[in-house]
Amino acid sequence: MTSTVVVGGFFGDEGKGKIISYLAIKDNPKIIVRGGAGPNAGHTIRDGDKVYKVRMLPSGFLNKNSKVMIGPGVVINPDVLKNEIKDFGADGRSFIDKHCGIIEETHLMKDSKGDLKEKIGSTGSGTGPANADRAMRTLKLAKDFDSLSSIVVDVPQEINSALAAKEKVLVEGTQGTFLSLWHGTYPFVTSKDVTASGICADVGLGPTKVDDVIVVFKSYVTRVGTGPLAKELSAEEAQEKGWSEFGTVTGRQRRAADFDFDLARRAIMLNGATQIAITKLDVLFPDCAGKSSFDELSEDAKSFIQNIESQLSLPVTVIGTGPAVNDVIDRRS
Ligand code: IMP
Ligand code: MG
């Protein structure tokens, strides 16, 4: 049994997409399966000079040997999904579960106005309204659409069979711990639980079948949309530090703060994390850009990582040092 679950430890946009695409290539899992809310997620993946912005497909699609799947807990926008399968060359190896919920025009409309848009700052992707209809038992599912039948499989069965056959499965979370409907900064959260337990439920993986949970933290904290952000920097301060970022899905400017140990500690607890991945170390320490071994890091960068390990009592096993898939220090044994 070798299942690894990767989740975000802050407010999404920790750089999970990059870490997952690295693990997908390095570990060569049989299946990469996505949980999480829906096409409100956005991952940016850089492969050579190609940049992919992914909202529906698992970020591990770069490994052409792996099957990519979306679990029954996720709501799907069929147009976005079909375009990504075509544009990213993932035809024939991309699958969804028959119980994936389907976003329709009415959901997009409800998400583009009123409190969801203005107060919560939703992504406008229809994800929240579709999940509301799912709770009302009125949402249509993938099995109700003939046009999707060629990509529908039994995702929980596929992943559990793969694990029983000692194959690797990489489980991909979306959003981040403090956007969880249960554990986040309610009401400024997404429409699902997105901690490791929720992600596992989304794909049909029971708690005793999880080997490792990697929680991904960025070297600083960002948040897009409204809601509390402790010790938030001004836009100018963020700019000065090189931390101004813009959302993958919405293009909105992300708010920023220093690495937050209190949030990180709680994220580790809520996710039952066994390992930490740190991304964008090169943004804090430009001299670390593109490094692939810990020994090559500057003393300041090494202390930053060592301080995280000692304060959080978990190993930092994967470190992102640049935007390319292979800009990674991999310290897993
Ligand atoms: P919704 O999930 O579109 O309903 O948006 C609710 C809140 O979660 C808003 O503040 C969004 O900006 C935020 N959010 C949802 N998905 C993501 C994500 O993948 N990354 C960052 N923020 C997200
Ligand atoms: Mg994102």
mmCIF file of C-alpha atoms and ligand atoms in Angstrom:
data_model
loop_
_atom_site.group_PDB
_atom_site.id
_atom_site.type_symbol
_atom_site.label_atom_id
_atom_site.label_comp_id
_atom_site.label_asym_id
_atom_site.label_seq_id
_atom_site.Cartn_x
_atom_site.Cartn_y
_atom_site.Cartn_z
ATOM 1 C CA MET A 1 0.000 0.000 0.000
ATOM 2 C CA THR A 2 1.550 3.315 -1.027
ATOM 3 C CA SER A 3 -0.867 6.154 -0.997
ATOM 4 C CA THR A 4 0.277 9.737 -0.571
ATOM 5 C CA VAL A 5 -2.182 12.551 0.056
ATOM 6 C CA VAL A 6 -1.056 16.118 -0.717
ATOM 7 C CA VAL A 7 -3.001 19.020 0.780
ATOM 8 C CA GLY A 8 -2.612 22.772 1.170
ATOM 9 C CA GLY A 9 -1.763 24.062 4.642
ATOM 10 C CA PHE A 10 -2.803 27.713 4.359
ATOM 11 C CA PHE A 11 -5.421 29.387 2.092
ATOM 12 C CA GLY A 12 -4.787 27.586 -1.200
ATOM 13 C CA ASP A 13 -2.198 28.676 -3.761
ATOM 14 C CA GLU A 14 0.620 27.161 -1.716
ATOM 15 C CA GLY A 15 2.095 25.748 -4.912
ATOM 16 C CA LYS A 16 0.582 22.271 -4.587
ATOM 17 C CA GLY A 17 0.283 21.945 -8.355
ATOM 18 C CA LYS A 18 4.012 22.209 -8.791
ATOM 19 C CA ILE A 19 4.760 19.749 -5.939
ATOM 20 C CA ILE A 20 2.200 17.275 -7.266
ATOM 21 C CA SER A 21 3.526 17.426 -10.808
ATOM 22 C CA TYR A 22 7.034 16.774 -9.446
ATOM 23 C CA LEU A 23 5.822 13.778 -7.378
ATOM 24 C CA ALA A 24 3.804 12.500 -10.351
ATOM 25 C CA ILE A 25 6.916 12.372 -12.513
ATOM 26 C CA LYS A 26 9.340 11.219 -9.821
ATOM 27 C CA ASP A 27 7.191 8.524 -8.187
ATOM 28 C CA ASN A 28 5.339 7.440 -11.314
ATOM 29 C CA PRO A 29 2.040 6.539 -9.589
ATOM 30 C CA LYS A 30 -0.459 4.308 -11.367
ATOM 31 C CA ILE A 31 -3.229 6.793 -10.606
ATOM 32 C CA ILE A 32 -3.316 10.476 -9.671
ATOM 33 C CA VAL A 33 -6.726 11.282 -8.240
ATOM 34 C CA ARG A 34 -8.173 14.655 -7.377
ATOM 35 C CA GLY A 35 -10.504 15.540 -4.520
ATOM 36 C CA GLY A 36 -11.551 19.028 -3.392
ATOM 37 C CA ALA A 37 -14.286 21.424 -4.345
ATOM 38 C CA GLY A 38 -14.377 22.021 -8.124
ATOM 39 C CA PRO A 39 -13.090 24.308 -10.883
ATOM 40 C CA ASN A 40 -12.623 27.062 -8.300
ATOM 41 C CA ALA A 41 -9.144 25.570 -7.861
ATOM 42 C CA GLY A 42 -6.316 26.840 -10.015
ATOM 43 C CA HIS A 43 -2.868 25.346 -10.367
ATOM 44 C CA THR A 44 -0.094 26.749 -12.470
ATOM 45 C CA ILE A 45 2.399 24.214 -13.795
ATOM 46 C CA ARG A 46 5.515 25.013 -15.765
ATOM 47 C CA ASP A 47 7.120 22.406 -17.986
ATOM 48 C CA GLY A 48 10.049 23.845 -19.921
ATOM 49 C CA ASP A 49 8.667 26.937 -21.610
ATOM 50 C CA LYS A 50 5.085 25.650 -21.449
ATOM 51 C CA VAL A 51 2.772 27.051 -18.750
ATOM 52 C CA TYR A 52 -0.405 25.149 -17.911
ATOM 53 C CA LYS A 53 -3.217 26.637 -15.858
ATOM 54 C CA VAL A 54 -5.274 23.737 -14.580
ATOM 55 C CA ARG A 55 -8.701 23.982 -12.934
ATOM 56 C CA MET A 56 -10.219 20.527 -13.322
ATOM 57 C CA LEU A 57 -7.653 17.894 -14.275
ATOM 58 C CA PRO A 58 -5.292 16.607 -11.573
ATOM 59 C CA SER A 59 -2.004 18.540 -11.703
ATOM 60 C CA GLY A 60 -0.157 15.262 -12.192
ATOM 61 C CA PHE A 61 -1.251 15.003 -15.853
ATOM 62 C CA LEU A 62 2.301 15.709 -17.081
ATOM 63 C CA ASN A 63 3.207 12.079 -16.389
ATOM 64 C CA LYS A 64 1.730 10.368 -19.432
ATOM 65 C CA ASN A 65 2.076 6.902 -17.804
ATOM 66 C CA SER A 66 -0.379 7.770 -15.050
ATOM 67 C CA LYS A 67 -4.124 7.700 -15.232
ATOM 68 C CA VAL A 68 -5.685 10.904 -13.917
ATOM 69 C CA MET A 69 -9.037 10.753 -12.151
ATOM 70 C CA ILE A 70 -11.519 13.006 -10.387
ATOM 71 C CA GLY A 71 -13.324 11.621 -7.342
ATOM 72 C CA PRO A 72 -17.107 11.571 -6.764
ATOM 73 C CA GLY A 73 -16.958 14.398 -4.204
ATOM 74 C CA VAL A 74 -15.822 16.940 -6.792
ATOM 75 C CA VAL A 75 -18.163 19.079 -8.931
ATOM 76 C CA ILE A 76 -17.193 19.337 -12.584
ATOM 77 C CA ASN A 77 -17.604 21.934 -15.292
ATOM 78 C CA PRO A 78 -17.687 19.635 -18.368
ATOM 79 C CA ASP A 79 -16.558 22.391 -20.774
ATOM 80 C CA VAL A 80 -13.511 23.262 -18.671
ATOM 81 C CA LEU A 81 -12.681 19.577 -18.225
ATOM 82 C CA LYS A 82 -13.001 18.696 -21.917
ATOM 83 C CA ASN A 83 -10.838 21.640 -22.956
ATOM 84 C CA GLU A 84 -8.123 20.692 -20.481
ATOM 85 C CA ILE A 85 -8.134 17.044 -21.587
ATOM 86 C CA LYS A 86 -7.684 18.206 -25.191
ATOM 87 C CA ASP A 87 -5.230 21.063 -24.564
ATOM 88 C CA PHE A 88 -3.032 19.107 -22.159
ATOM 89 C CA GLY A 89 -2.875 15.909 -24.210
ATOM 90 C CA ALA A 90 -4.603 13.823 -21.539
ATOM 91 C CA ASP A 91 -7.112 12.109 -23.816
ATOM 92 C CA GLY A 92 -7.583 8.389 -23.128
ATOM 93 C CA ARG A 93 -6.152 8.523 -19.599
ATOM 94 C CA SER A 94 -8.482 11.026 -17.905
ATOM 95 C CA PHE A 95 -11.501 9.746 -15.992
ATOM 96 C CA ILE A 96 -14.234 10.972 -13.676
ATOM 97 C CA ASP A 97 -16.529 9.140 -11.279
ATOM 98 C CA LYS A 98 -20.166 8.568 -12.126
ATOM 99 C CA HIS A 99 -21.116 10.511 -8.992
ATOM 100 C CA CYS A 100 -19.164 13.675 -9.784
ATOM 101 C CA GLY A 101 -21.625 16.580 -9.620
ATOM 102 C CA ILE A 102 -22.139 18.688 -12.733
ATOM 103 C CA ILE A 103 -22.048 22.490 -12.790
ATOM 104 C CA GLU A 104 -24.660 24.036 -15.070
ATOM 105 C CA GLU A 105 -25.413 27.554 -16.285
ATOM 106 C CA THR A 106 -27.666 28.335 -13.282
ATOM 107 C CA HIS A 107 -24.777 27.645 -10.884
ATOM 108 C CA LEU A 108 -22.455 29.970 -12.768
ATOM 109 C CA MET A 109 -25.114 32.692 -12.680
ATOM 110 C CA LYS A 110 -25.757 32.350 -8.938
ATOM 111 C CA ASP A 111 -22.007 32.480 -8.237
ATOM 112 C CA SER A 112 -21.425 35.662 -10.204
ATOM 113 C CA LYS A 113 -23.536 38.005 -8.059
ATOM 114 C CA GLY A 114 -24.905 38.676 -4.573
ATOM 115 C CA ASP A 115 -23.234 37.698 -1.301
ATOM 116 C CA LEU A 116 -21.214 34.822 -2.734
ATOM 117 C CA LYS A 117 -19.485 37.171 -5.142
ATOM 118 C CA GLU A 118 -19.419 40.365 -3.087
ATOM 119 C CA LYS A 119 -19.102 39.269 0.546
ATOM 120 C CA ILE A 120 -17.267 35.940 0.276
ATOM 121 C CA GLY A 121 -15.353 36.832 -2.864
ATOM 122 C CA SER A 122 -16.090 33.497 -4.517
ATOM 123 C CA THR A 123 -14.266 32.519 -7.683
ATOM 124 C CA GLY A 124 -17.508 32.704 -9.692
ATOM 125 C CA SER A 125 -16.950 29.158 -10.977
ATOM 126 C CA GLY A 126 -20.366 27.818 -9.907
ATOM 127 C CA THR A 127 -18.765 25.460 -7.400
ATOM 128 C CA GLY A 128 -20.575 26.717 -4.265
ATOM 129 C CA PRO A 129 -24.079 26.805 -5.801
ATOM 130 C CA ALA A 130 -23.539 23.329 -7.297
ATOM 131 C CA ASN A 131 -22.521 21.950 -3.897
ATOM 132 C CA ALA A 132 -25.596 23.643 -2.376
ATOM 133 C CA ASP A 133 -27.796 21.828 -4.912
ATOM 134 C CA ARG A 134 -25.986 18.616 -4.105
ATOM 135 C CA ALA A 135 -26.922 19.053 -0.445
ATOM 136 C CA MET A 136 -30.515 19.632 -1.619
ATOM 137 C CA ARG A 137 -30.275 16.382 -3.657
ATOM 138 C CA THR A 138 -31.193 18.212 -6.871
ATOM 139 C CA LEU A 139 -27.762 18.389 -8.561
ATOM 140 C CA LYS A 140 -27.289 16.285 -11.682
ATOM 141 C CA LEU A 141 -24.403 13.854 -11.649
ATOM 142 C CA ALA A 142 -21.994 12.704 -14.367
ATOM 143 C CA LYS A 143 -24.025 9.515 -14.905
ATOM 144 C CA ASP A 144 -26.974 11.673 -16.071
ATOM 145 C CA PHE A 145 -25.034 12.920 -19.123
ATOM 146 C CA ASP A 146 -24.503 10.586 -22.129
ATOM 147 C CA SER A 147 -21.807 12.949 -23.406
ATOM 148 C CA LEU A 148 -19.607 12.040 -20.418
ATOM 149 C CA SER A 149 -20.087 8.262 -20.502
ATOM 150 C CA SER A 150 -16.789 7.541 -22.282
ATOM 151 C CA ILE A 151 -14.744 8.964 -19.380
ATOM 152 C CA VAL A 152 -16.837 7.676 -16.472
ATOM 153 C CA VAL A 153 -15.302 4.972 -14.263
ATOM 154 C CA ASP A 154 -15.731 3.764 -10.658
ATOM 155 C CA VAL A 155 -12.964 5.917 -9.147
ATOM 156 C CA PRO A 156 -13.026 4.523 -5.556
ATOM 157 C CA GLN A 157 -12.826 0.971 -6.968
ATOM 158 C CA GLU A 158 -9.965 1.904 -9.316
ATOM 159 C CA ILE A 159 -7.810 3.468 -6.615
ATOM 160 C CA ASN A 160 -8.466 0.818 -3.982
ATOM 161 C CA SER A 161 -7.744 -1.967 -6.487
ATOM 162 C CA ALA A 162 -4.499 -0.267 -7.471
ATOM 163 C CA LEU A 163 -3.436 -0.056 -3.812
ATOM 164 C CA ALA A 164 -4.401 -3.703 -3.226
ATOM 165 C CA ALA A 165 -2.121 -4.586 -6.169
ATOM 166 C CA LYS A 166 0.708 -2.612 -4.463
ATOM 167 C CA GLU A 167 0.589 0.174 -7.021
ATOM 168 C CA LYS A 168 1.135 3.799 -6.062
ATOM 169 C CA VAL A 169 -1.711 6.279 -5.843
ATOM 170 C CA LEU A 170 -1.188 10.023 -5.471
ATOM 171 C CA VAL A 171 -4.162 11.852 -3.976
ATOM 172 C CA GLU A 172 -4.341 15.506 -4.837
ATOM 173 C CA GLY A 173 -6.079 18.017 -2.600
ATOM 174 C CA THR A 174 -7.172 21.474 -3.720
ATOM 175 C CA GLN A 175 -7.668 24.786 -1.947
ATOM 176 C CA GLY A 176 -6.114 24.938 1.528
ATOM 177 C CA THR A 177 -6.854 23.976 5.123
ATOM 178 C CA PHE A 178 -8.189 27.391 6.200
ATOM 179 C CA LEU A 179 -10.603 27.512 3.262
ATOM 180 C CA SER A 180 -12.289 24.368 4.661
ATOM 181 C CA LEU A 181 -16.016 24.703 5.259
ATOM 182 C CA TRP A 182 -15.512 22.979 8.653
ATOM 183 C CA HIS A 183 -12.105 24.191 9.807
ATOM 184 C CA GLY A 184 -11.480 27.446 7.970
ATOM 185 C CA THR A 185 -12.308 31.100 8.547
ATOM 186 C CA TYR A 186 -16.075 30.666 8.054
ATOM 187 C CA PRO A 187 -17.944 32.209 6.271
ATOM 188 C CA PHE A 188 -14.910 33.202 4.159
ATOM 189 C CA VAL A 189 -14.293 29.653 3.013
ATOM 190 C CA THR A 190 -15.049 27.334 0.129
ATOM 191 C CA SER A 191 -18.083 25.030 -0.041
ATOM 192 C CA LYS A 192 -16.421 21.782 1.132
ATOM 193 C CA ASP A 193 -14.067 20.372 3.711
ATOM 194 C CA VAL A 194 -10.676 20.376 2.013
ATOM 195 C CA THR A 195 -8.504 18.868 4.754
ATOM 196 C CA ALA A 196 -6.907 15.455 4.133
ATOM 197 C CA SER A 197 -9.909 13.596 5.581
ATOM 198 C CA GLY A 198 -12.303 15.468 3.312
ATOM 199 C CA ILE A 199 -10.108 14.922 0.266
ATOM 200 C CA CYS A 200 -9.942 11.184 1.029
ATOM 201 C CA ALA A 201 -13.731 11.036 1.383
ATOM 202 C CA ASP A 202 -14.020 12.839 -1.975
ATOM 203 C CA VAL A 203 -12.129 10.073 -3.763
ATOM 204 C CA GLY A 204 -13.332 7.091 -1.700
ATOM 205 C CA LEU A 205 -10.129 6.323 0.190
ATOM 206 C CA GLY A 206 -10.721 5.118 3.768
ATOM 207 C CA PRO A 207 -8.617 6.473 6.660
ATOM 208 C CA THR A 208 -6.737 3.191 7.201
ATOM 209 C CA LYS A 209 -5.542 3.236 3.571
ATOM 210 C CA VAL A 210 -3.484 6.422 3.832
ATOM 211 C CA ASP A 211 0.301 6.038 4.139
ATOM 212 C CA ASP A 212 1.518 9.620 4.015
ATOM 213 C CA VAL A 213 0.009 13.066 4.222
ATOM 214 C CA ILE A 214 2.193 15.852 2.843
ATOM 215 C CA VAL A 215 1.032 19.302 3.884
ATOM 216 C CA VAL A 216 2.243 22.035 1.544
ATOM 217 C CA PHE A 217 3.154 25.451 2.924
ATOM 218 C CA LYS A 218 4.436 28.347 0.871
ATOM 219 C CA SER A 219 7.434 30.231 2.348
ATOM 220 C CA TYR A 220 4.980 33.052 3.067
ATOM 221 C CA VAL A 221 1.183 33.145 3.318
ATOM 222 C CA THR A 222 -1.191 34.456 0.656
ATOM 223 C CA ARG A 223 -4.932 34.707 0.490
ATOM 224 C CA VAL A 224 -7.121 35.673 -2.457
ATOM 225 C CA GLY A 225 -10.600 37.066 -1.831
ATOM 226 C CA THR A 226 -11.958 38.308 1.491
ATOM 227 C CA GLY A 227 -11.617 36.974 5.059
ATOM 228 C CA PRO A 228 -9.121 37.333 7.880
ATOM 229 C CA LEU A 229 -5.382 37.199 7.264
ATOM 230 C CA ALA A 230 -3.273 37.686 10.406
ATOM 231 C CA LYS A 231 -0.428 40.213 10.125
ATOM 232 C CA GLU A 232 -1.415 41.115 6.578
ATOM 233 C CA LEU A 233 1.141 43.245 4.735
ATOM 234 C CA SER A 234 0.144 46.257 2.692
ATOM 235 C CA ALA A 235 0.149 45.779 -1.072
ATOM 236 C CA GLU A 236 3.311 47.925 -1.226
ATOM 237 C CA GLU A 237 5.114 45.849 1.411
ATOM 238 C CA ALA A 238 4.170 42.655 -0.416
ATOM 239 C CA GLN A 239 5.419 44.111 -3.663
ATOM 240 C CA GLU A 240 8.729 45.083 -2.069
ATOM 241 C CA LYS A 241 9.268 41.546 -0.840
ATOM 242 C CA GLY A 242 8.404 40.165 -4.263
ATOM 243 C CA TRP A 243 5.292 38.486 -2.874
ATOM 244 C CA SER A 244 2.648 40.066 -5.069
ATOM 245 C CA GLU A 245 0.877 37.269 -6.837
ATOM 246 C CA PHE A 246 -2.275 37.055 -8.910
ATOM 247 C CA GLY A 247 -4.904 34.291 -8.744
ATOM 248 C CA THR A 248 -4.790 31.530 -11.380
ATOM 249 C CA VAL A 249 -8.585 31.408 -11.767
ATOM 250 C CA THR A 250 -9.687 34.960 -11.018
ATOM 251 C CA GLY A 251 -6.596 37.067 -11.747
ATOM 252 C CA ARG A 252 -7.185 38.908 -8.457
ATOM 253 C CA GLN A 253 -4.186 40.160 -6.495
ATOM 254 C CA ARG A 254 -3.370 37.888 -3.577
ATOM 255 C CA ARG A 255 -2.977 39.366 -0.106
ATOM 256 C CA ALA A 256 0.241 38.387 1.698
ATOM 257 C CA ALA A 257 1.770 37.834 5.153
ATOM 258 C CA ASP A 258 4.862 36.213 6.689
ATOM 259 C CA PHE A 259 5.017 32.433 7.235
ATOM 260 C CA ASP A 260 2.533 31.776 10.074
ATOM 261 C CA PHE A 261 3.642 29.118 12.575
ATOM 262 C CA ASP A 262 0.329 29.085 14.454
ATOM 263 C CA LEU A 263 -1.613 28.352 11.272
ATOM 264 C CA ALA A 264 0.964 25.784 10.199
ATOM 265 C CA ARG A 265 0.780 23.958 13.537
ATOM 266 C CA ARG A 266 -2.992 23.777 13.334
ATOM 267 C CA ALA A 267 -2.885 22.642 9.691
ATOM 268 C CA ILE A 268 -0.552 19.795 10.655
ATOM 269 C CA MET A 269 -2.980 18.738 13.379
ATOM 270 C CA LEU A 270 -6.110 18.974 11.217
ATOM 271 C CA ASN A 271 -4.545 17.049 8.336
ATOM 272 C CA GLY A 272 -2.654 14.463 10.391
ATOM 273 C CA ALA A 273 0.372 15.454 8.311
ATOM 274 C CA THR A 274 3.429 13.194 8.287
ATOM 275 C CA GLN A 275 5.658 15.409 6.113
ATOM 276 C CA ILE A 276 5.961 19.059 5.090
ATOM 277 C CA ALA A 277 6.643 20.483 1.642
ATOM 278 C CA ILE A 278 7.829 24.100 1.453
ATOM 279 C CA THR A 279 7.413 26.004 -1.808
ATOM 280 C CA LYS A 280 8.907 29.166 -3.265
ATOM 281 C CA LEU A 281 12.028 29.133 -1.096
ATOM 282 C CA ASP A 282 13.699 30.999 -3.979
ATOM 283 C CA VAL A 283 11.300 33.909 -3.511
ATOM 284 C CA LEU A 284 12.580 34.389 0.069
ATOM 285 C CA PHE A 285 16.176 33.522 -0.815
ATOM 286 C CA PRO A 286 16.905 34.306 -4.478
ATOM 287 C CA ASP A 287 20.334 32.647 -4.196
ATOM 288 C CA CYS A 288 18.515 29.301 -3.799
ATOM 289 C CA ALA A 289 16.845 29.477 -7.211
ATOM 290 C CA GLY A 290 16.956 26.174 -9.071
ATOM 291 C CA LYS A 291 18.966 24.343 -6.376
ATOM 292 C CA SER A 292 18.333 20.613 -6.091
ATOM 293 C CA SER A 293 20.278 19.670 -2.967
ATOM 294 C CA PHE A 294 19.972 20.930 0.592
ATOM 295 C CA ASP A 295 23.744 21.318 0.954
ATOM 296 C CA GLU A 296 23.762 23.915 -1.833
ATOM 297 C CA LEU A 297 21.416 26.242 0.070
ATOM 298 C CA SER A 298 22.653 29.408 1.745
ATOM 299 C CA GLU A 299 22.957 29.364 5.544
ATOM 300 C CA ASP A 300 19.912 31.651 5.884
ATOM 301 C CA ALA A 301 17.780 29.353 3.769
ATOM 302 C CA LYS A 302 18.968 26.279 5.680
ATOM 303 C CA SER A 303 18.077 27.947 9.007
ATOM 304 C CA PHE A 304 14.658 28.911 7.665
ATOM 305 C CA ILE A 305 13.942 25.239 6.890
ATOM 306 C CA GLN A 306 15.522 23.950 10.114
ATOM 307 C CA ASN A 307 13.480 26.408 12.158
ATOM 308 C CA ILE A 308 10.286 25.133 10.516
ATOM 309 C CA GLU A 309 11.270 21.546 11.315
ATOM 310 C CA SER A 310 12.054 22.286 14.949
ATOM 311 C CA GLN A 311 8.995 24.475 15.579
ATOM 312 C CA LEU A 312 6.600 22.109 13.825
ATOM 313 C CA SER A 313 8.239 18.773 14.778
ATOM 314 C CA LEU A 314 7.917 17.274 11.302
ATOM 315 C CA PRO A 315 10.474 16.772 8.531
ATOM 316 C CA VAL A 316 10.513 19.140 5.552
ATOM 317 C CA THR A 317 10.933 16.508 2.857
ATOM 318 C CA VAL A 318 10.250 18.433 -0.339
ATOM 319 C CA ILE A 319 11.403 22.004 -1.057
ATOM 320 C CA GLY A 320 10.466 24.059 -4.113
ATOM 321 C CA THR A 321 13.281 26.266 -5.412
ATOM 322 C CA GLY A 322 11.754 27.596 -8.631
ATOM 323 C CA PRO A 323 8.769 27.413 -10.945
ATOM 324 C CA ALA A 324 9.940 24.485 -13.106
ATOM 325 C CA VAL A 325 8.758 20.987 -12.240
ATOM 326 C CA ASN A 326 12.277 19.851 -11.388
ATOM 327 C CA ASP A 327 13.251 22.870 -9.287
ATOM 328 C CA VAL A 328 12.925 20.703 -6.194
ATOM 329 C CA ILE A 329 15.041 19.452 -3.298
ATOM 330 C CA ASP A 330 13.752 15.963 -2.496
ATOM 331 C CA ARG A 331 14.821 14.777 0.972
ATOM 332 C CA ARG A 332 12.461 11.791 1.216
ATOM 333 C CA SER A 333 14.385 8.620 2.052
HETATM 334 P P1 IMP B 1 -15.514 29.606 -3.876
HETATM 335 O O1 IMP B 1 -14.802 28.370 -3.467
HETATM 336 O O2 IMP B 1 -15.394 29.916 -5.337
HETATM 337 O O3 IMP B 1 -16.941 29.610 -3.373
HETATM 338 O O4 IMP B 1 -14.791 30.826 -3.131
HETATM 339 C C1 IMP B 1 -14.826 30.948 -1.712
HETATM 340 C C2 IMP B 1 -13.499 31.508 -1.181
HETATM 341 O O5 IMP B 1 -12.470 30.522 -1.349
HETATM 342 C C3 IMP B 1 -13.003 32.763 -1.907
HETATM 343 O O6 IMP B 1 -12.302 33.573 -0.972
HETATM 344 C C4 IMP B 1 -12.014 32.206 -2.938
HETATM 345 O O7 IMP B 1 -11.048 33.159 -3.299
HETATM 346 C C5 IMP B 1 -11.408 31.056 -2.145
HETATM 347 N N1 IMP B 1 -10.889 29.965 -2.997
HETATM 348 C C6 IMP B 1 -11.586 28.951 -3.549
HETATM 349 N N2 IMP B 1 -10.772 28.129 -4.225
HETATM 350 C C7 IMP B 1 -9.534 28.608 -4.091
HETATM 351 C C8 IMP B 1 -8.247 28.169 -4.547
HETATM 352 O O8 IMP B 1 -8.074 27.140 -5.210
HETATM 353 N N3 IMP B 1 -7.183 28.948 -4.203
HETATM 354 C C9 IMP B 1 -7.331 30.062 -3.438
HETATM 355 N N4 IMP B 1 -8.501 30.503 -2.990
HETATM 356 C C10 IMP B 1 -9.606 29.788 -3.308
HETATM 357 MG MG MG B 2 -4.411 28.162 -6.918
#
